[in-house]
Short mmCIF file of C-alpha atoms in Angstrom, two decimals:
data_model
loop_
_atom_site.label_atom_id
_atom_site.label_comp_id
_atom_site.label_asym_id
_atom_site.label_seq_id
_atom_site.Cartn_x
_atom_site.Cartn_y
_atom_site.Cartn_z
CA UNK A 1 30.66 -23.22 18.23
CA UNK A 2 27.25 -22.11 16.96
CA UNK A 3 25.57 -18.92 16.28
CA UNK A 4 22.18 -17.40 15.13
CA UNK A 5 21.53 -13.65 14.21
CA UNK A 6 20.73 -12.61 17.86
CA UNK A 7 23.20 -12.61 21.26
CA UNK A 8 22.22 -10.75 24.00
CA UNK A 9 19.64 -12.35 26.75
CA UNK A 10 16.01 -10.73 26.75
CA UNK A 11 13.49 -11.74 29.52
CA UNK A 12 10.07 -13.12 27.83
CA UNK A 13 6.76 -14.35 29.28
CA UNK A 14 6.95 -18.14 30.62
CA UNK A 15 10.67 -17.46 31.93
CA UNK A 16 12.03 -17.58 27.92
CA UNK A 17 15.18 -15.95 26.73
CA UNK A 18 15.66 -14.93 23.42
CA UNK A 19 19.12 -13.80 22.37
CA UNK A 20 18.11 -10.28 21.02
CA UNK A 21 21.00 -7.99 19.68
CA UNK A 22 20.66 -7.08 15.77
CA UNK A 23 23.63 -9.03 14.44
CA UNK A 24 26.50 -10.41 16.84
CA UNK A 25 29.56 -8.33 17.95
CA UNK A 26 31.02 -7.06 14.73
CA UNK A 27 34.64 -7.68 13.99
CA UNK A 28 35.36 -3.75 13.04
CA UNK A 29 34.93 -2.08 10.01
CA UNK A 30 31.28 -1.07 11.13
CA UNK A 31 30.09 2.69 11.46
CA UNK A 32 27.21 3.29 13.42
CA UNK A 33 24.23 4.18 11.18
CA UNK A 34 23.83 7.99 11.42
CA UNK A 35 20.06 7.09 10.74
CA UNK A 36 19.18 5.47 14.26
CA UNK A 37 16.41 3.77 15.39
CA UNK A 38 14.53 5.99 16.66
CA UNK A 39 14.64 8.28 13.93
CA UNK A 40 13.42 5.42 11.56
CA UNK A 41 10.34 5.53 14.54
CA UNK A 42 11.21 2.22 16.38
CA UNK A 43 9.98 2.57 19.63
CA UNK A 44 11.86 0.91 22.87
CA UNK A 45 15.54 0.05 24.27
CA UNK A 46 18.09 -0.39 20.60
CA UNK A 47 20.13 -2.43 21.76
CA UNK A 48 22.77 -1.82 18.75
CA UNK A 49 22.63 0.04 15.09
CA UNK A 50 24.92 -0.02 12.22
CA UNK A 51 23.85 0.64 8.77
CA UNK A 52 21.71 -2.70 8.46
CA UNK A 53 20.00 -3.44 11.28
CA UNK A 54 18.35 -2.16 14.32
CA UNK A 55 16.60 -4.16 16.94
CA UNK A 56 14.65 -2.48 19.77
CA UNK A 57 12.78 -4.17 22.58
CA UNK A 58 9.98 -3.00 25.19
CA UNK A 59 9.61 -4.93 28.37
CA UNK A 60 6.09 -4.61 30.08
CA UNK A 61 4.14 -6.44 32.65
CA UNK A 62 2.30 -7.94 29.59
CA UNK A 63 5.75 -9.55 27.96
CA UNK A 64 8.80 -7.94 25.92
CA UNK A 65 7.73 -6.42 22.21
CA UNK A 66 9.86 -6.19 19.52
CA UNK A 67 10.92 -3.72 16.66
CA UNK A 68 12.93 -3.70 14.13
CA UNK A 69 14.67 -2.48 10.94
CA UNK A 70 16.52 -4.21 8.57
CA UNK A 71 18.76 -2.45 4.90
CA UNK A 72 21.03 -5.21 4.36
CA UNK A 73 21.37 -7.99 1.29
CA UNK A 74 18.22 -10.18 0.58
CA UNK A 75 20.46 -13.22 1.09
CA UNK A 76 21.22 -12.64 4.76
CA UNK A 77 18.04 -11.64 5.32
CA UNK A 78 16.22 -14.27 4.40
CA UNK A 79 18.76 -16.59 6.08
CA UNK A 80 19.61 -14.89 9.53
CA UNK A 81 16.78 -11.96 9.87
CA UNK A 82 13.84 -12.96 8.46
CA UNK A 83 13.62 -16.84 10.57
CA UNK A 84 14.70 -14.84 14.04
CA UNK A 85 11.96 -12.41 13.96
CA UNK A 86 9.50 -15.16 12.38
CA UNK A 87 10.42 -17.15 15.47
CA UNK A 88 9.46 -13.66 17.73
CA UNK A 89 6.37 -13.89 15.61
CA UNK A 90 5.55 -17.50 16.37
CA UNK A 91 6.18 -15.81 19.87
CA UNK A 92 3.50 -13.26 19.85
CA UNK A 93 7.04 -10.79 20.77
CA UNK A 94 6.59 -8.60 17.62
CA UNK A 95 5.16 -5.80 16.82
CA UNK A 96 6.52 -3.50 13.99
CA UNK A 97 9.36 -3.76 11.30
CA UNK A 98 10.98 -2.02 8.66
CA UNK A 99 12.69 -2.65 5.19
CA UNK A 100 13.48 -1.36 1.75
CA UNK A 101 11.15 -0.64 -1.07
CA UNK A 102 9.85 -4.37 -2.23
CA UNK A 103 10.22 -5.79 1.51
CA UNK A 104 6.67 -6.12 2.16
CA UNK A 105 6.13 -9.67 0.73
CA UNK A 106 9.31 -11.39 3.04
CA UNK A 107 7.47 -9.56 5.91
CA UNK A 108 4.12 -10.61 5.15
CA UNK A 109 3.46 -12.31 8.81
CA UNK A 110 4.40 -8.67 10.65
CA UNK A 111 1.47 -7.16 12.32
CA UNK A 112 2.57 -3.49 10.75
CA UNK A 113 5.58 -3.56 8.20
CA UNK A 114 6.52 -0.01 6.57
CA UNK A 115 9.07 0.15 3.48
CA UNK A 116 11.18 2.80 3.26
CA UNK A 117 12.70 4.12 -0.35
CA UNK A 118 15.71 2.77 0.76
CA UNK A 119 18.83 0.49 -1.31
CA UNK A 120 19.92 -2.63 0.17
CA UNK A 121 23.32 -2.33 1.71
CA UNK A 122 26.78 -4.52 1.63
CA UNK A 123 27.49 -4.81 5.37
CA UNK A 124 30.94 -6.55 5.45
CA UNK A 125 32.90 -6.73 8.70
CA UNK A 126 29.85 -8.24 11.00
CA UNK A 127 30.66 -11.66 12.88
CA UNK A 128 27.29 -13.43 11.74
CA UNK A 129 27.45 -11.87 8.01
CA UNK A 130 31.05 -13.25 7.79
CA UNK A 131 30.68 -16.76 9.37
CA UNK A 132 26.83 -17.55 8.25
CA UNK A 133 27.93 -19.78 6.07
CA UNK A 134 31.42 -21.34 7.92
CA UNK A 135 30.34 -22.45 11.69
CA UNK A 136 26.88 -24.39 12.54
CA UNK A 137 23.96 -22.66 13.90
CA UNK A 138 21.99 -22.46 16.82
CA UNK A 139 18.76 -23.08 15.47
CA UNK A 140 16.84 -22.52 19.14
CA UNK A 141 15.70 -19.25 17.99
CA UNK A 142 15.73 -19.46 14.22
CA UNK A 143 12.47 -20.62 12.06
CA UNK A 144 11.71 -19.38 8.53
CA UNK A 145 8.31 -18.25 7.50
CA UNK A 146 6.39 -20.90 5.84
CA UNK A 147 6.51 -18.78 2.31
CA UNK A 148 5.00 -21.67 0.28
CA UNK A 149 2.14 -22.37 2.38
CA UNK A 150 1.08 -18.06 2.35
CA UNK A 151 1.34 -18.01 -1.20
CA UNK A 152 0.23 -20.96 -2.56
CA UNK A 153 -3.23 -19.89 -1.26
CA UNK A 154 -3.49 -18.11 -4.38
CA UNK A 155 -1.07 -19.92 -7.04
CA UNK A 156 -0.74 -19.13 -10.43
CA UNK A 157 -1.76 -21.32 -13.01
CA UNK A 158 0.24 -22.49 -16.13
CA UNK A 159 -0.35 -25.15 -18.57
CA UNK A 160 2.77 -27.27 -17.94
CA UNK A 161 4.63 -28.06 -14.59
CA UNK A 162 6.90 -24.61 -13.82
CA UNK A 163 10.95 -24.46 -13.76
CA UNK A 164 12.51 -21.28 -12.45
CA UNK A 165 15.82 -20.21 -13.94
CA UNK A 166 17.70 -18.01 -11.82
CA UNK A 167 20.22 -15.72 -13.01
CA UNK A 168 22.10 -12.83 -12.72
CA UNK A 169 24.94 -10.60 -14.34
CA UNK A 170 26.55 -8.16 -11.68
CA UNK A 171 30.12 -6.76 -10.44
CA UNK A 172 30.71 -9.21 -7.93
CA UNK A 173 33.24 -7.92 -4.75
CA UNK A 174 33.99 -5.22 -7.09
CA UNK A 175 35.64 -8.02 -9.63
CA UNK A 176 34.10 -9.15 -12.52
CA UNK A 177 31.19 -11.52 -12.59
CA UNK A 178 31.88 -15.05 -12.25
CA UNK A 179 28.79 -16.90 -10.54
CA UNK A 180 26.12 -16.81 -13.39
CA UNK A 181 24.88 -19.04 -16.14
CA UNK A 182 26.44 -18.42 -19.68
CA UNK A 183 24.83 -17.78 -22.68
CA UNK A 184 25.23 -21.16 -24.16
CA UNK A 185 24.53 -23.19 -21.29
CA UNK A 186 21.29 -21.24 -21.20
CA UNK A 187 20.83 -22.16 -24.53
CA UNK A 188 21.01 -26.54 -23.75
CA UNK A 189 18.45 -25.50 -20.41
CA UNK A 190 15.96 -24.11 -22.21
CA UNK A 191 16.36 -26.76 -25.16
CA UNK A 192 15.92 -29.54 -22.75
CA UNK A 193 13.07 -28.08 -20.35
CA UNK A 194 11.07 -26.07 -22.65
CA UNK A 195 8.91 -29.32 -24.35
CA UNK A 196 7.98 -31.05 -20.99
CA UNK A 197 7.89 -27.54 -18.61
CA UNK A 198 6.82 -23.81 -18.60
CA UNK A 199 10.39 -22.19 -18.09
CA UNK A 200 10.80 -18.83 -16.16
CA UNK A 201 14.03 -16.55 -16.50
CA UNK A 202 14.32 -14.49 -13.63
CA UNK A 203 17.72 -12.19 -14.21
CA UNK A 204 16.20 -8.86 -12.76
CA UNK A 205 17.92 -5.52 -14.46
CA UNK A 206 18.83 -2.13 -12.44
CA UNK A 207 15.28 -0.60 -13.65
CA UNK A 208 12.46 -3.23 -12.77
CA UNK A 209 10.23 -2.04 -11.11
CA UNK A 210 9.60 -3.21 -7.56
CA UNK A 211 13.30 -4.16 -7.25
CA UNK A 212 15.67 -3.48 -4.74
CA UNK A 213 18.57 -2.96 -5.59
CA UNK A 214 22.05 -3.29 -3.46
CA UNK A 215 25.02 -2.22 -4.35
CA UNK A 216 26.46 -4.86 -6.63
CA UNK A 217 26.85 -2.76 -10.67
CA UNK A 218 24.24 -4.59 -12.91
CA UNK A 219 26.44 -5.34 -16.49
CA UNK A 220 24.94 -5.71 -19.50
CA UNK A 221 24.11 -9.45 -20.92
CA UNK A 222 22.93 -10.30 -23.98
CA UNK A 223 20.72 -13.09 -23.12
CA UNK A 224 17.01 -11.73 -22.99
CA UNK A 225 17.19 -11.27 -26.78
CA UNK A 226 19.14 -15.07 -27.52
CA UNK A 227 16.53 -16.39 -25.46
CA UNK A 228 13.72 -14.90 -27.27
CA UNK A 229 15.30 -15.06 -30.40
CA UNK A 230 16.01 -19.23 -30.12
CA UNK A 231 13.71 -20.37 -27.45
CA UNK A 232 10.54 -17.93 -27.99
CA UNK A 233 8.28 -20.66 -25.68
CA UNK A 234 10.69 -19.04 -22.22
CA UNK A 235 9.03 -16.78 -20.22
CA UNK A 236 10.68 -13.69 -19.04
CA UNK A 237 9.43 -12.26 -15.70
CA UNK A 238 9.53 -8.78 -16.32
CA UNK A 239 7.12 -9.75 -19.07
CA UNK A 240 4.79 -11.75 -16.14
CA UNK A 241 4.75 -8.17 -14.50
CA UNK A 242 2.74 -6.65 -16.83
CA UNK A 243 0.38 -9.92 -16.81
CA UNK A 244 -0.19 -9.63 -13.33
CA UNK A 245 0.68 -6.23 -12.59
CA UNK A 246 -1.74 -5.78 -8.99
CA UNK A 247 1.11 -7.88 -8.07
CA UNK A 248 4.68 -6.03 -6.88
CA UNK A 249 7.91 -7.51 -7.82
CA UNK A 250 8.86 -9.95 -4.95
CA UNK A 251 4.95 -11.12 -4.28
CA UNK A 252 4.44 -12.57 -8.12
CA UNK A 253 8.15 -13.78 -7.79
CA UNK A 254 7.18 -15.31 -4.52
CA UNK A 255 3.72 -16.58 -5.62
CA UNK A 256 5.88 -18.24 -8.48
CA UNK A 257 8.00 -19.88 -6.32
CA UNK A 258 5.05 -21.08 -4.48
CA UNK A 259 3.84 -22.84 -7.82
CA UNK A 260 7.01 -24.34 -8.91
CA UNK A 261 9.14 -27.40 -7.53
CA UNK A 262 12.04 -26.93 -9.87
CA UNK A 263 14.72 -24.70 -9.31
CA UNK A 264 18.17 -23.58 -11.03
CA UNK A 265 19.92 -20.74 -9.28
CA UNK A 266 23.30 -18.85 -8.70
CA UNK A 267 24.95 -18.43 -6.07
CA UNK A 268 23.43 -15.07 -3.98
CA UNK A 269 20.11 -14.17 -2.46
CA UNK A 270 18.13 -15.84 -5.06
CA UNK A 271 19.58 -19.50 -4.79
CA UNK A 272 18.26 -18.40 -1.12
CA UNK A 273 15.01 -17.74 -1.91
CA UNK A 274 15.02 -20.98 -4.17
CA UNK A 275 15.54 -23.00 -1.07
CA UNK A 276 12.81 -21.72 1.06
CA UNK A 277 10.18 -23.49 -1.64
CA UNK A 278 11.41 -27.31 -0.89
CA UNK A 279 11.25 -28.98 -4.14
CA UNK A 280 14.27 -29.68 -6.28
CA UNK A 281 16.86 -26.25 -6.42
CA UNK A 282 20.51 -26.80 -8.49
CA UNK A 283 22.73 -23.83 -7.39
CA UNK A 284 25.32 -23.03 -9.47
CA UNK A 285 28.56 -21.45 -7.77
CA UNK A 286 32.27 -20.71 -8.06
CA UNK A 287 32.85 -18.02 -5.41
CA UNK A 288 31.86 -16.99 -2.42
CA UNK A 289 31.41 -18.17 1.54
CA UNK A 290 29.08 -20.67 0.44
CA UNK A 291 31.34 -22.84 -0.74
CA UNK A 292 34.09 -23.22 1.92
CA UNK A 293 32.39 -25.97 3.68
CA UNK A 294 29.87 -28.28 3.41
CA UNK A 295 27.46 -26.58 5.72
CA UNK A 296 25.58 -23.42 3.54
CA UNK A 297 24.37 -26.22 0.99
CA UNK A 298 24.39 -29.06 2.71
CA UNK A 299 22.84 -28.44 6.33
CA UNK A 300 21.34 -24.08 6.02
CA UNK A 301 19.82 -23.92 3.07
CA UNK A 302 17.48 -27.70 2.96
CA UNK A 303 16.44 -26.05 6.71
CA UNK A 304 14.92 -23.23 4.68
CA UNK A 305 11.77 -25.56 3.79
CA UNK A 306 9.12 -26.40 6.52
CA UNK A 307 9.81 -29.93 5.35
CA UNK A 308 13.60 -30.13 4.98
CA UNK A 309 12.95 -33.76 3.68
CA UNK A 310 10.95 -32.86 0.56
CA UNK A 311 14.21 -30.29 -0.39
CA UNK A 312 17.08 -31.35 -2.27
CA UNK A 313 19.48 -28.33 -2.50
CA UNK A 314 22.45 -29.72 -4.52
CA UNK A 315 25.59 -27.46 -5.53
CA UNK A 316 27.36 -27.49 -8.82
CA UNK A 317 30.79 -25.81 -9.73
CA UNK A 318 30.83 -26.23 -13.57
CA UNK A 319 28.33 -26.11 -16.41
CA UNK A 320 28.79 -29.40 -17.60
CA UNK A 321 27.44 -30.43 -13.89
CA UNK A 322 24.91 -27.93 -13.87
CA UNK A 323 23.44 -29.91 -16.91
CA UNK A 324 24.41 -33.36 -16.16
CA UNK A 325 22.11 -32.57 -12.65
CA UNK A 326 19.05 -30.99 -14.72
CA UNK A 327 19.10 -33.89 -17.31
CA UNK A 328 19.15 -36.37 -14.74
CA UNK A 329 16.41 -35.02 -12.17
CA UNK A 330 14.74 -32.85 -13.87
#
């Protein structure tokens, strides 16, 4: 059995179908947006809303057009979303889409991409957002936007080869956290990367400007000031806003990622966006879909590069791993 984010047969040019629904027939539990697609101004035939997507398509003697919308978590988009309408891209099919505040940069290759001051949403309940991570793919329809090679055009410069050190601290399925990096395991990272790398923290916080938030509770964490206060050489990215502030959040984070070929990440949207760079990306997790099967880190996530052989995406479920990996290939 494989799946991909759209199901429902659309007529192209050159006798193509394209599977073209907004996310596949929902299990229940889903309440149709009261914001629909035309009121967000898509323009055509919606083939189905709920509160995370909408899809609309125009057929005309010139070929079917596309629109669409997407509110839901960066993870899913970036896996499911953001490679099916890349692929209508590659097709000349679309024409207009829609996010949340900060979506501009994922959406860079749209030929007119509005943000709306929107939150990300939790959309549980859909057949694609439940499985994406359980049963393979059909990847007919499904190819992610060369991130890398847009925004390495302009790379930012540092004296030392980059790491990125992904993090976060959040209510996680309303329970307590459980897939982030500790204090003291933080500490060893930094102690071994800082003298032959420039190291990165990335653990956004509820006020950052440029980021979108969903609707996991942010929790305080202590370890901004241990990190400045034993390892003053790390660089913070909130800090690296305010160096390059004509950049917004996600294009400097993206235009770091497109300078770095080290990776450590947590399980969620940013181990995502950690895979889409090739390189070398640890991701540490305990919880979650991701780690039912073999396939999310395994088969998904190396597919994320344009060169899936230049990507080694390698899961960890304890710190002593997590550091055993870093000392050995990093």
């Amino acid at each position: 059995m494989t799946h991909g984010l759209f199901t429902t047969p659309v007529l192209l040019t050159a006798g193509l179908l394209l599977a073209c629904v907004c996310i596949d027939a929902n299990l229940g539990g889903i309440q149709e947006d009261k914001q629909t697609c035309q009121e967000l101004g898509l323009q055509g035939e919606c083939v189905e809303t709920h509160d995370c997507v909408c899809l609309c398509y125009t057929v005309t003697a010139k070929g079917t057009s596309v629109e669409a919308a997407y509110f839901g978590e960066l993870g899913y988009e970036l896996l499911l979303y953001s490679p099916s309408i890349y692929y209508l891209h590659m097709l000349g099919s679309l024409r207009k889409t829609i996010g949340p505040s900060g979506s501009a940069a994922y959406n860079y290759f749209s030929p007119n991409h509005t943000e709306l001051p929107s939150p990300r949403r939790w959309c549980p309940g859909t057949y694609t957002h439940h499985y994406a991570h359980r049963v393979p793919f059909d990847y007919s329809s499904w190819h992610p936007a060369p991130y890398k090679k847009h925004f390495k055009k302009n790379k930012l410069k540092f004296e030392k080869p980059l790491v990125i050190v992904h993090n976060k601290y959040a209510r996680e399925w309303s329970d307590p956290p459980v897939n982030f990096i500790d204090i003291p395991t933080l500490m060893q990272l930094a102690e071994y990367l800082k003298s032959h790398y420039t190291v990165v923290y990335i653990r956004p916080t509820p006020h950052l400007e440029g980021y979108s938030v969903d609707g996991n509770e942010m929790l305080h964490f202590n370890d901004h000031e241990e990190l400045r206060r034993v390892h003053p050489e790390v660089l913070f990215f909130h800090e690296l806003m305010e160096r390059y502030h004509e950049h917004d959040f996600n294009n400097l984070q993206l235009r770091l990622h497109a300078t770095c070929d080290y990776f450590i990440s947590v399980q969620g949207g940013n181990s995502v966006i950690a895979s889409y760079f090739a390189g070398t990306n640890v991701i540490y997790a305990v919880k979650g879909h991701e780690i039912e099967t073999d396939l999310a880190y395994k088969e998904l996530y190396p597919r994320l590069a344009v060169d899936p052989r230049k990507s080694v995406v390698q899961h960890v479920r304890t710190y002593d791993e997590l550091l055993t990996f870093v000392r050995q290939h990093f």
